[in-house]
PDB file of N, CA and C in Angstrom:
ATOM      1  N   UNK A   3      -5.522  -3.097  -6.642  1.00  0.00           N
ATOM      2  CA  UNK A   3      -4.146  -2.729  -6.351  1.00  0.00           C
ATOM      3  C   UNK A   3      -3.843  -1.295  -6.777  1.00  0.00           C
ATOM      4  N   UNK A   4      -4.677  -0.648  -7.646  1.00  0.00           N
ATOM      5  CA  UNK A   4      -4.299   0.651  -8.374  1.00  0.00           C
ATOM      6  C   UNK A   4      -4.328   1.308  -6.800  1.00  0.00           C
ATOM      7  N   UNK A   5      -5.129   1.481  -5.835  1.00  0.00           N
ATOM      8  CA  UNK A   5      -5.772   2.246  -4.758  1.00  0.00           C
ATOM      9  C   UNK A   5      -4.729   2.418  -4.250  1.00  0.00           C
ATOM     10  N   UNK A   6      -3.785   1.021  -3.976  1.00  0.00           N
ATOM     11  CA  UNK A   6      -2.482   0.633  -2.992  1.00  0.00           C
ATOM     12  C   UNK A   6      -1.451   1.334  -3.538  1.00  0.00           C
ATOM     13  N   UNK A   7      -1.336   0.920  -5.295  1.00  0.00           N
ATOM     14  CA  UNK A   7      -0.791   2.217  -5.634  1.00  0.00           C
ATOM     15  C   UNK A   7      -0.260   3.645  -5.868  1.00  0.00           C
ATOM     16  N   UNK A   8      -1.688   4.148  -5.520  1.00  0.00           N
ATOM     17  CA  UNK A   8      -2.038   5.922  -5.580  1.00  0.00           C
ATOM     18  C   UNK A   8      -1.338   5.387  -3.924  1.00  0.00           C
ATOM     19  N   UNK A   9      -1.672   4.995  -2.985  1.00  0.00           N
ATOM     20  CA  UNK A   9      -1.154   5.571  -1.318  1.00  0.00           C
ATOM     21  C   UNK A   9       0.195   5.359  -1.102  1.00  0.00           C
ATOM     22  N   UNK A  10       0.878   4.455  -2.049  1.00  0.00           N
ATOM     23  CA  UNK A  10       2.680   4.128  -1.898  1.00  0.00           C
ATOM     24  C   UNK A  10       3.253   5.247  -2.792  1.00  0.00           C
ATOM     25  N   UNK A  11       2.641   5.742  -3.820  1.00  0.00           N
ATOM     26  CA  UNK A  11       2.948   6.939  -4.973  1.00  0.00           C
ATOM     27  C   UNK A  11       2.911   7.885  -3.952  1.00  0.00           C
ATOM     28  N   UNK A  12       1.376   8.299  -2.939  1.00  0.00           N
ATOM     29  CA  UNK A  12       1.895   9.566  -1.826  1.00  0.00           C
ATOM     30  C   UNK A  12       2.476   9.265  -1.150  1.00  0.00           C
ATOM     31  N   UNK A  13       2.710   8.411  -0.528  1.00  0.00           N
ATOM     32  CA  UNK A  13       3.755   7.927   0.712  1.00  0.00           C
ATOM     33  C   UNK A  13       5.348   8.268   0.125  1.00  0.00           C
ATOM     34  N   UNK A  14       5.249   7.899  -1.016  1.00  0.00           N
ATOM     35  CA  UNK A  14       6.942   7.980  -1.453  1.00  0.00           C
ATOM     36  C   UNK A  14       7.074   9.469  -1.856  1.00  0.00           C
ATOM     37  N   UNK A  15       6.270  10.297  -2.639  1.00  0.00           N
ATOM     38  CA  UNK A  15       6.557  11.560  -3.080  1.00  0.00           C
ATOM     39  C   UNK A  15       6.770  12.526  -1.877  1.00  0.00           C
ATOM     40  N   UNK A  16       5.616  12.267  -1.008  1.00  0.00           N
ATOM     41  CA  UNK A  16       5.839  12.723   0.384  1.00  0.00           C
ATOM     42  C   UNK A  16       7.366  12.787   0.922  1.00  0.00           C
ATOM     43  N   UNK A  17       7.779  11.787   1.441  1.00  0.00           N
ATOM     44  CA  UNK A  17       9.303  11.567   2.013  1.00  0.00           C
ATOM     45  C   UNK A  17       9.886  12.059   0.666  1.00  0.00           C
ATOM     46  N   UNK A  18      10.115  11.646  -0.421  1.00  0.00           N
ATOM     47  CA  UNK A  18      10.960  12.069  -1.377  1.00  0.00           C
ATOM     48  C   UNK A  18      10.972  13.544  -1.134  1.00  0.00           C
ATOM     49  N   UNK A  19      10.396  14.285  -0.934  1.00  0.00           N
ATOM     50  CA  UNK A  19      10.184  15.100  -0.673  1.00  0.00           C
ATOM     51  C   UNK A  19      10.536  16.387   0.157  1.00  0.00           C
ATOM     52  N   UNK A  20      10.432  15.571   1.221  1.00  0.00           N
ATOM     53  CA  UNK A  20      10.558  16.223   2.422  1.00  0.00           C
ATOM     54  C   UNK A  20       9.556  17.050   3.119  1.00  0.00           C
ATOM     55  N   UNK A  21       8.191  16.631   2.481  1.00  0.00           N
ATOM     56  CA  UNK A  21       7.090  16.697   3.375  1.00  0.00           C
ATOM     57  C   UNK A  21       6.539  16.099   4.453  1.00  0.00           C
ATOM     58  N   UNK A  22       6.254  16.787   5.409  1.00  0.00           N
ATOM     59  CA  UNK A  22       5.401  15.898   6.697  1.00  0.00           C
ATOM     60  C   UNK A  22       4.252  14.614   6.393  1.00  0.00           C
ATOM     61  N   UNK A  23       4.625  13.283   6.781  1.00  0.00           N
ATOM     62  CA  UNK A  23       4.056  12.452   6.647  1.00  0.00           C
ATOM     63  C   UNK A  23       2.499  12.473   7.838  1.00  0.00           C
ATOM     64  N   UNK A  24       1.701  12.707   7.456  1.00  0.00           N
ATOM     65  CA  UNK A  24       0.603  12.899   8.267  1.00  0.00           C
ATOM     66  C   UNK A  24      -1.077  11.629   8.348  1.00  0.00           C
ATOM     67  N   UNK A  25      -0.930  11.443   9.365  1.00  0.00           N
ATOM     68  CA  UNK A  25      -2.463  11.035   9.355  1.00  0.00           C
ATOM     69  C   UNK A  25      -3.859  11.231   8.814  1.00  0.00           C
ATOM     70  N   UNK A  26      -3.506  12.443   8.930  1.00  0.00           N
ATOM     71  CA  UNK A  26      -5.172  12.946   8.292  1.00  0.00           C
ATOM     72  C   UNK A  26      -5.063  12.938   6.516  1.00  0.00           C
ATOM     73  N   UNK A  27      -4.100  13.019   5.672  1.00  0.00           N
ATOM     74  CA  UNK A  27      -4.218  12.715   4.441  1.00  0.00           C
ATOM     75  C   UNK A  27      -3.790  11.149   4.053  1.00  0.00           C
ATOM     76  N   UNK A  28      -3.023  10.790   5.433  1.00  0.00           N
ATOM     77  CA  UNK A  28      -2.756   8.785   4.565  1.00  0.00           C
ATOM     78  C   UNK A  28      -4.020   8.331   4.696  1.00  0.00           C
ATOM     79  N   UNK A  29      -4.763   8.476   5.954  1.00  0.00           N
ATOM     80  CA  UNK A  29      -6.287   7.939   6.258  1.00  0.00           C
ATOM     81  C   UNK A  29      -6.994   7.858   5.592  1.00  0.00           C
ATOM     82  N   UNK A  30      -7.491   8.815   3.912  1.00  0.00           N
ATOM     83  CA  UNK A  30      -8.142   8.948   2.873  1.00  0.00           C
ATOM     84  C   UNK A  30      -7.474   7.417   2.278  1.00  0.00           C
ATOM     85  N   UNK A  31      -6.077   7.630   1.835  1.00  0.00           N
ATOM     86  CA  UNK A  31      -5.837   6.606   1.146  1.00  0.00           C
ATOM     87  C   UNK A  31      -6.117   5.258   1.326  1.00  0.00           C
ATOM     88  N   UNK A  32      -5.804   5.132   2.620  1.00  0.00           N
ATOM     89  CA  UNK A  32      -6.111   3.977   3.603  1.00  0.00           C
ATOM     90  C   UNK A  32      -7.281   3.626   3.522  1.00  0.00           C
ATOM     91  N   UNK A  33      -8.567   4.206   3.478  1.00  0.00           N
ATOM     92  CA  UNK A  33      -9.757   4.054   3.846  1.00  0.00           C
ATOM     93  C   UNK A  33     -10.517   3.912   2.216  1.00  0.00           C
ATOM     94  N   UNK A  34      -9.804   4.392   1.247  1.00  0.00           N
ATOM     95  CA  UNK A  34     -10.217   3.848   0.039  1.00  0.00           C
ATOM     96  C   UNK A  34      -9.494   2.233  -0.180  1.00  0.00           C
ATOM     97  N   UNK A  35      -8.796   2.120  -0.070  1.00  0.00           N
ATOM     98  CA  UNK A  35      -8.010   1.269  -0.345  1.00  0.00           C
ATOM     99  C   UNK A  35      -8.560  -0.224   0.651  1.00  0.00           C
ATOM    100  N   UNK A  36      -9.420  -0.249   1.782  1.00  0.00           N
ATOM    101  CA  UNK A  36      -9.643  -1.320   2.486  1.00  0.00           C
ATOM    102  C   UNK A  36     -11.241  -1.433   1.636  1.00  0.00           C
ATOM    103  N   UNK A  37     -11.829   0.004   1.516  1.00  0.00           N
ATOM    104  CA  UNK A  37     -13.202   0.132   0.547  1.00  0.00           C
ATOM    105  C   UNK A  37     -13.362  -1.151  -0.729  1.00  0.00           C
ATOM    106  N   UNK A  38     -11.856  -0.715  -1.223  1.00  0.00           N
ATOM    107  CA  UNK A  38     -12.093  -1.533  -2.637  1.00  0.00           C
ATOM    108  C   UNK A  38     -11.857  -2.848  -2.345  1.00  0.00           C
ATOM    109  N   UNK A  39     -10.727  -3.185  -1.371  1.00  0.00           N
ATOM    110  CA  UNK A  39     -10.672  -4.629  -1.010  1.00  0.00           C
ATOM    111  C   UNK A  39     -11.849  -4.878  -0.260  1.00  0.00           C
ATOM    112  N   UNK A  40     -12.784  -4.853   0.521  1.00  0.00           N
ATOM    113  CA  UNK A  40     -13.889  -5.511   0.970  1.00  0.00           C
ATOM    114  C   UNK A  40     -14.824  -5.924  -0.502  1.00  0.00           C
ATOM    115  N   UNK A  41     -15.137  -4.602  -1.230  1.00  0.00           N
ATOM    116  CA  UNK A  41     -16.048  -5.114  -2.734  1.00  0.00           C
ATOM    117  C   UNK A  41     -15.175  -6.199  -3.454  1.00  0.00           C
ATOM    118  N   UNK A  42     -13.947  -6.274  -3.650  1.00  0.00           N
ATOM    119  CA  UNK A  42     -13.285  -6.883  -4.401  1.00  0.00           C
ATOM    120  C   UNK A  42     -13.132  -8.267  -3.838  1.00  0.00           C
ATOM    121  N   UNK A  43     -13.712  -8.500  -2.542  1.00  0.00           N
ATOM    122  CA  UNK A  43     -14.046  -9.411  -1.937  1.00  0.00           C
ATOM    123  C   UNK A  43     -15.000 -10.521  -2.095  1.00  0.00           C
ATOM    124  N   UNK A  44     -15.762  -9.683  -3.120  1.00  0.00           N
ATOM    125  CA  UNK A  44     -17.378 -10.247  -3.036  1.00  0.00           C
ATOM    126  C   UNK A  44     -17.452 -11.043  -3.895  1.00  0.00           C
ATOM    127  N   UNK A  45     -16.159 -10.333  -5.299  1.00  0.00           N
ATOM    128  CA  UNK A  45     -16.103 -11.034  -6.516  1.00  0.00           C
ATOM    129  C   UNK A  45     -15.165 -12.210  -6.593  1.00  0.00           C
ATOM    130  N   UNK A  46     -15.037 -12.457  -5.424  1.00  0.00           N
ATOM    131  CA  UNK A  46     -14.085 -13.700  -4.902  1.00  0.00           C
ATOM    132  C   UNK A  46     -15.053 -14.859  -5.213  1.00  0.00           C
ATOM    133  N   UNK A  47     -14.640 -15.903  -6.368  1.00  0.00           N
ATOM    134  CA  UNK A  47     -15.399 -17.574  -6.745  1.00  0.00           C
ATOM    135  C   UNK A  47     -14.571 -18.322  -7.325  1.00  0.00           C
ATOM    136  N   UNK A  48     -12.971 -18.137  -7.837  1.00  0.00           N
ATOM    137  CA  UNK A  48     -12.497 -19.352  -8.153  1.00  0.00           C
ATOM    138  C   UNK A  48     -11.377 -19.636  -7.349  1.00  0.00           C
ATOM    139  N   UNK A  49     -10.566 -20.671  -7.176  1.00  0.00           N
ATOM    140  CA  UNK A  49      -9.152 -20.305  -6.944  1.00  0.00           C
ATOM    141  C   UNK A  49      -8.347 -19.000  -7.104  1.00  0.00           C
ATOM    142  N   UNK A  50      -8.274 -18.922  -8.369  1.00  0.00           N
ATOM    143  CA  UNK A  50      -7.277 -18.314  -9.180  1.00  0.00           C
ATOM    144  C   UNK A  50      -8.044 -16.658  -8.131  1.00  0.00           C
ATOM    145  N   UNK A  51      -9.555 -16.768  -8.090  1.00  0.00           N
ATOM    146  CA  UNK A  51      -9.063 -15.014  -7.326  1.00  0.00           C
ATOM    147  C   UNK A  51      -9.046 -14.990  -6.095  1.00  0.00           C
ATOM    148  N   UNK A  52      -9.104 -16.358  -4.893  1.00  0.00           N
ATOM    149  CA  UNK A  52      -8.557 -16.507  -3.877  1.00  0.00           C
ATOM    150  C   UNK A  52      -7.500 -16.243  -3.875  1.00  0.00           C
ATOM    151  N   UNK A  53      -6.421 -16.662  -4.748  1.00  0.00           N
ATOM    152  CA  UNK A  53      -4.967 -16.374  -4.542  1.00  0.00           C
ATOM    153  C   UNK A  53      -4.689 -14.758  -4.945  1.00  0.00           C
ATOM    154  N   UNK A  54      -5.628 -14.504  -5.986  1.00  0.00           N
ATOM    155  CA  UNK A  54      -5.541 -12.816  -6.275  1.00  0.00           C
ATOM    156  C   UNK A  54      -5.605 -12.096  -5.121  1.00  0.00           C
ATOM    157  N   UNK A  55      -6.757 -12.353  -4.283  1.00  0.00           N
ATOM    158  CA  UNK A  55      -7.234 -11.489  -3.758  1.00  0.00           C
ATOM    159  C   UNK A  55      -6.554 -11.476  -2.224  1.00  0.00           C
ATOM    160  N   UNK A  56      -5.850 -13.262  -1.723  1.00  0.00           N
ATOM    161  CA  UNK A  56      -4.589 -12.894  -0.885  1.00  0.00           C
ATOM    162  C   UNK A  56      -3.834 -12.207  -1.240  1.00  0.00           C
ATOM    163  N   UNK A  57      -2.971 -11.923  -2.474  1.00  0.00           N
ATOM    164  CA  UNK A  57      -2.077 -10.959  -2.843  1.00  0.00           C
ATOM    165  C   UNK A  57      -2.453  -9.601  -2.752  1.00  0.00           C
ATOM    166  N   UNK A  58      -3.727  -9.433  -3.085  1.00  0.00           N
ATOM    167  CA  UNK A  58      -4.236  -7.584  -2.588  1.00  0.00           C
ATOM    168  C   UNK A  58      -4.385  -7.649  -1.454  1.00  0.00           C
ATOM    169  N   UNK A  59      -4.562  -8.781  -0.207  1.00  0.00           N
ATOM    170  CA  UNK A  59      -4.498  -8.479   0.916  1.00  0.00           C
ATOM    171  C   UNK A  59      -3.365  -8.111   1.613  1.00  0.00           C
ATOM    172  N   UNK A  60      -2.442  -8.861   1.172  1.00  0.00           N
ATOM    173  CA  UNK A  60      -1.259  -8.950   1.755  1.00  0.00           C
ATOM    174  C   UNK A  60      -0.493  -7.716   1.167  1.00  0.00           C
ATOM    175  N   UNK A  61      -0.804  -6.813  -0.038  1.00  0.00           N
ATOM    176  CA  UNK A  61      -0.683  -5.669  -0.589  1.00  0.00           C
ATOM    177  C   UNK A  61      -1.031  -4.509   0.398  1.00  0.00           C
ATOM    178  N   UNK A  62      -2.146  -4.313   0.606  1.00  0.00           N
ATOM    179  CA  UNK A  62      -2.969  -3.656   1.717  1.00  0.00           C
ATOM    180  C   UNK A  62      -1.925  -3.635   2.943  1.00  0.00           C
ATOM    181  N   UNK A  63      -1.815  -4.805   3.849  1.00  0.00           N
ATOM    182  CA  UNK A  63      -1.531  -4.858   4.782  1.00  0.00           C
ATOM    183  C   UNK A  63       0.205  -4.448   5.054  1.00  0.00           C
ATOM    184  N   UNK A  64       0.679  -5.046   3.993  1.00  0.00           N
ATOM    185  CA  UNK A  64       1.971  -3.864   3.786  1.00  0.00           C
ATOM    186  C   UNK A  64       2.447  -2.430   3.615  1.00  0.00           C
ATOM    187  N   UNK A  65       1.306  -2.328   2.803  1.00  0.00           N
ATOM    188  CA  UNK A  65       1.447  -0.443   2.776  1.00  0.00           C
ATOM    189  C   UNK A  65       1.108  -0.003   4.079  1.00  0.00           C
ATOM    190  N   UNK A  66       0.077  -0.808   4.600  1.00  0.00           N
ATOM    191  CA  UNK A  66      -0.562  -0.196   5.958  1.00  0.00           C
ATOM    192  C   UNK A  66       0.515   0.234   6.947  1.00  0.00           C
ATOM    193  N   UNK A  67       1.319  -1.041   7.584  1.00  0.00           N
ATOM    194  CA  UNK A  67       2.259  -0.994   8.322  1.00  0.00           C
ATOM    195  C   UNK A  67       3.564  -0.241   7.644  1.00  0.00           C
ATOM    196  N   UNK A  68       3.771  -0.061   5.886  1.00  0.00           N
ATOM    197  CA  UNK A  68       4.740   1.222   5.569  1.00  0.00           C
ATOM    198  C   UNK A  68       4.257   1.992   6.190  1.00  0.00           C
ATOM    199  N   UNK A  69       2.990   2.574   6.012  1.00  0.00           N
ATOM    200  CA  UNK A  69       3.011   4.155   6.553  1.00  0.00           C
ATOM    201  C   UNK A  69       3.066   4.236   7.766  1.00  0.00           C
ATOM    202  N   UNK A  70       2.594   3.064   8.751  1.00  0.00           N
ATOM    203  CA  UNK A  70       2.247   3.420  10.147  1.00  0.00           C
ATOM    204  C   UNK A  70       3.269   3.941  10.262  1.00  0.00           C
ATOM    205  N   UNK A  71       4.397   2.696   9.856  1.00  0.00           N
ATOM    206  CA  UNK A  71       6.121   2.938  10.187  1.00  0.00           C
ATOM    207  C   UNK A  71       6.714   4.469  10.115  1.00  0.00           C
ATOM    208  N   UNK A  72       5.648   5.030   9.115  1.00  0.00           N
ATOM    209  CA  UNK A  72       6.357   6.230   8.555  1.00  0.00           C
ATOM    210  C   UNK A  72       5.947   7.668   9.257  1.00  0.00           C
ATOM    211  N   UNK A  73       4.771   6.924   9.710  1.00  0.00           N
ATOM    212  CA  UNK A  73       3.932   7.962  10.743  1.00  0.00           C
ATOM    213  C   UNK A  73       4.713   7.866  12.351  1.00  0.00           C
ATOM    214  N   UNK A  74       4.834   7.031  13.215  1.00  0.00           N
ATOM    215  CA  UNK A  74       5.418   6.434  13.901  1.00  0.00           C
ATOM    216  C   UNK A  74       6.777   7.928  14.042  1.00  0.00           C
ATOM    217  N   UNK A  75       7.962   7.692  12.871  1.00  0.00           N
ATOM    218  CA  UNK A  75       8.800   7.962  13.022  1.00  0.00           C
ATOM    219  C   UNK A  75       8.685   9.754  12.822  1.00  0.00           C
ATOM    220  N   UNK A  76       7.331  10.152  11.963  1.00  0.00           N
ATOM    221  CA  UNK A  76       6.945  11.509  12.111  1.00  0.00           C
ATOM    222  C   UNK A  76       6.596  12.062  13.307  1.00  0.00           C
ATOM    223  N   UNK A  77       6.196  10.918  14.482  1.00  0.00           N
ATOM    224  CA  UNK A  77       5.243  11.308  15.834  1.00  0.00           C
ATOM    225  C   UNK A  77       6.593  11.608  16.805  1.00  0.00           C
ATOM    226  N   UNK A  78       7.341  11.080  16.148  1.00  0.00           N
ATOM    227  CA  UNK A  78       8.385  10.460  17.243  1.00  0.00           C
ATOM    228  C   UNK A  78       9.458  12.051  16.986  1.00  0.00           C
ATOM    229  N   UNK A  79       9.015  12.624  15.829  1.00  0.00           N
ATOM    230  CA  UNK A  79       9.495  13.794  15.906  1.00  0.00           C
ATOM    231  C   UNK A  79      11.813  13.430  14.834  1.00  0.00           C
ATOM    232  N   UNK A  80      11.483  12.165  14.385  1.00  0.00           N
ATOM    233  CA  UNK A  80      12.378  11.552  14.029  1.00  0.00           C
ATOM    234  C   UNK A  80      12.671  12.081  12.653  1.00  0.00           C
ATOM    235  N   UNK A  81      13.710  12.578  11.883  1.00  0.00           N
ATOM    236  CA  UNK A  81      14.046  12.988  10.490  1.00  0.00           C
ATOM    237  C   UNK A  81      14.046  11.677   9.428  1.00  0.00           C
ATOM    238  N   UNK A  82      12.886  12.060   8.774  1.00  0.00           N
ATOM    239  CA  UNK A  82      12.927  10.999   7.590  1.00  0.00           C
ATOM    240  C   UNK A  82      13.651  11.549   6.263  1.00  0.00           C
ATOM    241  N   UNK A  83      15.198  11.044   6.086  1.00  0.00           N
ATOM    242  CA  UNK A  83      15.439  11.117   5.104  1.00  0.00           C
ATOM    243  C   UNK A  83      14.771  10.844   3.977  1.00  0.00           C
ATOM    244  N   UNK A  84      15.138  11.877   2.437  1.00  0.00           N
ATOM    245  CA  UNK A  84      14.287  11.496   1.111  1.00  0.00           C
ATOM    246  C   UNK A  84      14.477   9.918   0.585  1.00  0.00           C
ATOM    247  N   UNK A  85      15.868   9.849   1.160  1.00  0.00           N
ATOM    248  CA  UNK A  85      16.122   8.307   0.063  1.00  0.00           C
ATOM    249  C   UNK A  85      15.574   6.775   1.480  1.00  0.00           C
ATOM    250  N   UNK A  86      14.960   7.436   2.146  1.00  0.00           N
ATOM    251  CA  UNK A  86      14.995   6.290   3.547  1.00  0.00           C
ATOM    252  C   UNK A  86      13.696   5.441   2.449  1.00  0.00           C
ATOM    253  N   UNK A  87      13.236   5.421   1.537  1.00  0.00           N
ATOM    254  CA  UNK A  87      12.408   4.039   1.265  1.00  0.00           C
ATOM    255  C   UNK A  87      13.406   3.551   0.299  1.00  0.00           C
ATOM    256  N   UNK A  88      14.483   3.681  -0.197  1.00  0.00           N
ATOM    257  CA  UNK A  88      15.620   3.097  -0.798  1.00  0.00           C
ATOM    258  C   UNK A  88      15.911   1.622  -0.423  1.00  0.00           C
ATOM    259  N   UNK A  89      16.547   1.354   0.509  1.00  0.00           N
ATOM    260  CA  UNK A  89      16.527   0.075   1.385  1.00  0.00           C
ATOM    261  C   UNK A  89      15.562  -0.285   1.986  1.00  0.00           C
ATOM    262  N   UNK A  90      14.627   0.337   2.320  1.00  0.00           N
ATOM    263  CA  UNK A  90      13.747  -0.173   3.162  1.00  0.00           C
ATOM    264  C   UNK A  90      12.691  -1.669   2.634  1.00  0.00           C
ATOM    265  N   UNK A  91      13.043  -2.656   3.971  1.00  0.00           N
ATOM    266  CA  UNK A  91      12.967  -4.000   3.483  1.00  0.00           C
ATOM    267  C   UNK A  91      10.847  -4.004   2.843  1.00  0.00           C
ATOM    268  N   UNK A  92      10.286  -3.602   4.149  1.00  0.00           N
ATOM    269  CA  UNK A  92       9.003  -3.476   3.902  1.00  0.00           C
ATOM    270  C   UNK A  92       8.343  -2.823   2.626  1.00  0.00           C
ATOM    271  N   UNK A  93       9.557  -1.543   1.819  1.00  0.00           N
ATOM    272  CA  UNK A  93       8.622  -1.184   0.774  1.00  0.00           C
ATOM    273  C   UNK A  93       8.833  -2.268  -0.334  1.00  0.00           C
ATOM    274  N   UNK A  94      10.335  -2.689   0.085  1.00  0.00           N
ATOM    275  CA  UNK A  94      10.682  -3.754  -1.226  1.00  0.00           C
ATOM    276  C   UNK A  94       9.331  -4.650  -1.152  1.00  0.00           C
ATOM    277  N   UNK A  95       9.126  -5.449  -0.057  1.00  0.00           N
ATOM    278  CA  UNK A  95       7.802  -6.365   0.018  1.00  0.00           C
ATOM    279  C   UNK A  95       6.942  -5.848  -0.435  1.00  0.00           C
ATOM    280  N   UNK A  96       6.358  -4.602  -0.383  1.00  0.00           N
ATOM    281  CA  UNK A  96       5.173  -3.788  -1.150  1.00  0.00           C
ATOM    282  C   UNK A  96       5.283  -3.783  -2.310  1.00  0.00           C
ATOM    283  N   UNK A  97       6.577  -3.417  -3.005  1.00  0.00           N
ATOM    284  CA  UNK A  97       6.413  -3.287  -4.498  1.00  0.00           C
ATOM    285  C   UNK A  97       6.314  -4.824  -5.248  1.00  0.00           C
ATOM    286  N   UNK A  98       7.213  -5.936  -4.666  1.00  0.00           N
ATOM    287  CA  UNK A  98       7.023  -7.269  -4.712  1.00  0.00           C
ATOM    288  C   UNK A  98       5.595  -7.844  -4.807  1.00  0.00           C
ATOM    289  N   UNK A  99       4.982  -7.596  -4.251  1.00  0.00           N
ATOM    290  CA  UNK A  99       3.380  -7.761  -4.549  1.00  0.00           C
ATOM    291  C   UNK A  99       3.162  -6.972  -5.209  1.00  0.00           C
ATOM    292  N   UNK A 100       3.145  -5.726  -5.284  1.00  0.00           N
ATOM    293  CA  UNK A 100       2.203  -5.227  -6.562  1.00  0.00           C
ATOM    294  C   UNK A 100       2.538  -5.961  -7.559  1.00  0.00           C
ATOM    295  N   UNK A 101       3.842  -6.497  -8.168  1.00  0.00           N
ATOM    296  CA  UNK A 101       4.578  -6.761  -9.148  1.00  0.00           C
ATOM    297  C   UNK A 101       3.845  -8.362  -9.602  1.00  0.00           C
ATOM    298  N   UNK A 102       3.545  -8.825  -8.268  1.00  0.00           N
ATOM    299  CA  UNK A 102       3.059 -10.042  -8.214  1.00  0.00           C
ATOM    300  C   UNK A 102       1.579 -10.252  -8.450  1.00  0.00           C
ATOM    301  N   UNK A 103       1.019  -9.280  -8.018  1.00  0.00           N
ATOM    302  CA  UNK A 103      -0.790  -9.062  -8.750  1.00  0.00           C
ATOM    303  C   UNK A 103      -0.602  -8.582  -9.935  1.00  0.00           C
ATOM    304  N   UNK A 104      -0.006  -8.051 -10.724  1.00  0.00           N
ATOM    305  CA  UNK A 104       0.498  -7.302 -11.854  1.00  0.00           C
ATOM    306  C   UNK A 104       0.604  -8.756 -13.093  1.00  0.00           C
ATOM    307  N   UNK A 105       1.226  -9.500 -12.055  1.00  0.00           N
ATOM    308  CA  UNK A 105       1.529 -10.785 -13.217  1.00  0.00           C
ATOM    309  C   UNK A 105       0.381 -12.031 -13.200  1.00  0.00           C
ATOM    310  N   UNK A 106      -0.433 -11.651 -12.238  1.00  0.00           N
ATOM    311  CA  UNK A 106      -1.578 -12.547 -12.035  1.00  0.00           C
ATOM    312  C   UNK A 106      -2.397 -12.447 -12.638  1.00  0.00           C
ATOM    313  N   UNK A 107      -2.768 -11.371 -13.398  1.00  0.00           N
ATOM    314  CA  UNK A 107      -3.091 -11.055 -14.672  1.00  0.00           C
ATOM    315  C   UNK A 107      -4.715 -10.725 -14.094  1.00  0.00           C
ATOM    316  N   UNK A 108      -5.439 -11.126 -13.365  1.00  0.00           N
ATOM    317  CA  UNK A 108      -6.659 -11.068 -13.091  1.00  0.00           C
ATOM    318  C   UNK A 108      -7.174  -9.158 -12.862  1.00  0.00           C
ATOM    319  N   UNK A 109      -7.905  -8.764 -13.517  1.00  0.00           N
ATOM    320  CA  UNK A 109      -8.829  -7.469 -13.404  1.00  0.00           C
ATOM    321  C   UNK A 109      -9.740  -7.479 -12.198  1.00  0.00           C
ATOM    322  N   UNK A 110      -9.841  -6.512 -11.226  1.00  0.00           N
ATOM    323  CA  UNK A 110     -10.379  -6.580 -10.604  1.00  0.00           C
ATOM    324  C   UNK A 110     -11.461  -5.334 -10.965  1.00  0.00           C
ATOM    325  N   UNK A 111     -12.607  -5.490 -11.043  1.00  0.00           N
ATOM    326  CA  UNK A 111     -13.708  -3.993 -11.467  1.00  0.00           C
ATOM    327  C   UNK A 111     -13.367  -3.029 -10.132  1.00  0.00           C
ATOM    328  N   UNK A 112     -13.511  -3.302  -9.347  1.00  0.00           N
ATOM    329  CA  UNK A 112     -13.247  -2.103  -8.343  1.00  0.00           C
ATOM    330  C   UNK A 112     -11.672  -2.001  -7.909  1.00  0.00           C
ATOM    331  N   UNK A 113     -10.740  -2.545  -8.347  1.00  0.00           N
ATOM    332  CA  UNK A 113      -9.214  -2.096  -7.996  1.00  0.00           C
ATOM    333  C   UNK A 113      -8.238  -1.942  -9.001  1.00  0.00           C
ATOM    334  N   UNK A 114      -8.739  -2.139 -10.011  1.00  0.00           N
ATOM    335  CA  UNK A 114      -8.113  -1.635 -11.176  1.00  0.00           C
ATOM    336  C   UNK A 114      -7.285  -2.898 -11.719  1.00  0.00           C
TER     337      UNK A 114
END
């Protein structure tokens, strides 16, 4: 989850910002971040990190579709306000899981 972390930390400083949300630097994040969930995959053997490791999926797959969303509205040539992840229902769901692997207490060696 740290990985998912570092890409919602640039995703948000970005817009906070008022920098161009771009492809070619979320793609790094993105592409580490599916890296560690496939290994973190492997170390999948009890329950307890089946349910972990749905929660880093479902972690993943939220940030994913934040940024598309965020890319999307950069392509579209659309003004992303600084405070637009304020309400926004999808980051709430993102931080909701992190919050929720956070309390699951389980270490993952490759996701922190």
């Amino acid at each position: 989850m740290s990985l998912v972390r570092e890409w919602h930390s640039a995703l948000t400083n970005a817009i906070k910002n008022g920098f161009p949300v771009d492809e070619g630097w979320l793609a790094g994040y993105r592409r580490q971040a599916a890296t560690a969930l496939r290994l973190a995959s492997v170390a999948v053997s009890t329950d307890s990190d089946r349910n972990a490791f749905q929660l880093m999926t479902n972690g993943f797959n939220f940030m994913d579709k934040l940024s598309n969303q965020y890319l999307a509205a950069r392509q579209s040539s659309s003004y992303i306000p600084p405070d637009s992840l304020t309400n926004d229902p999808l980051d709430q769901k993102t931080l909701e899981l992190r919050t929720l692997a956070g309390l699951h207490g389980r270490k993952w060696p490759v996701c922190g």
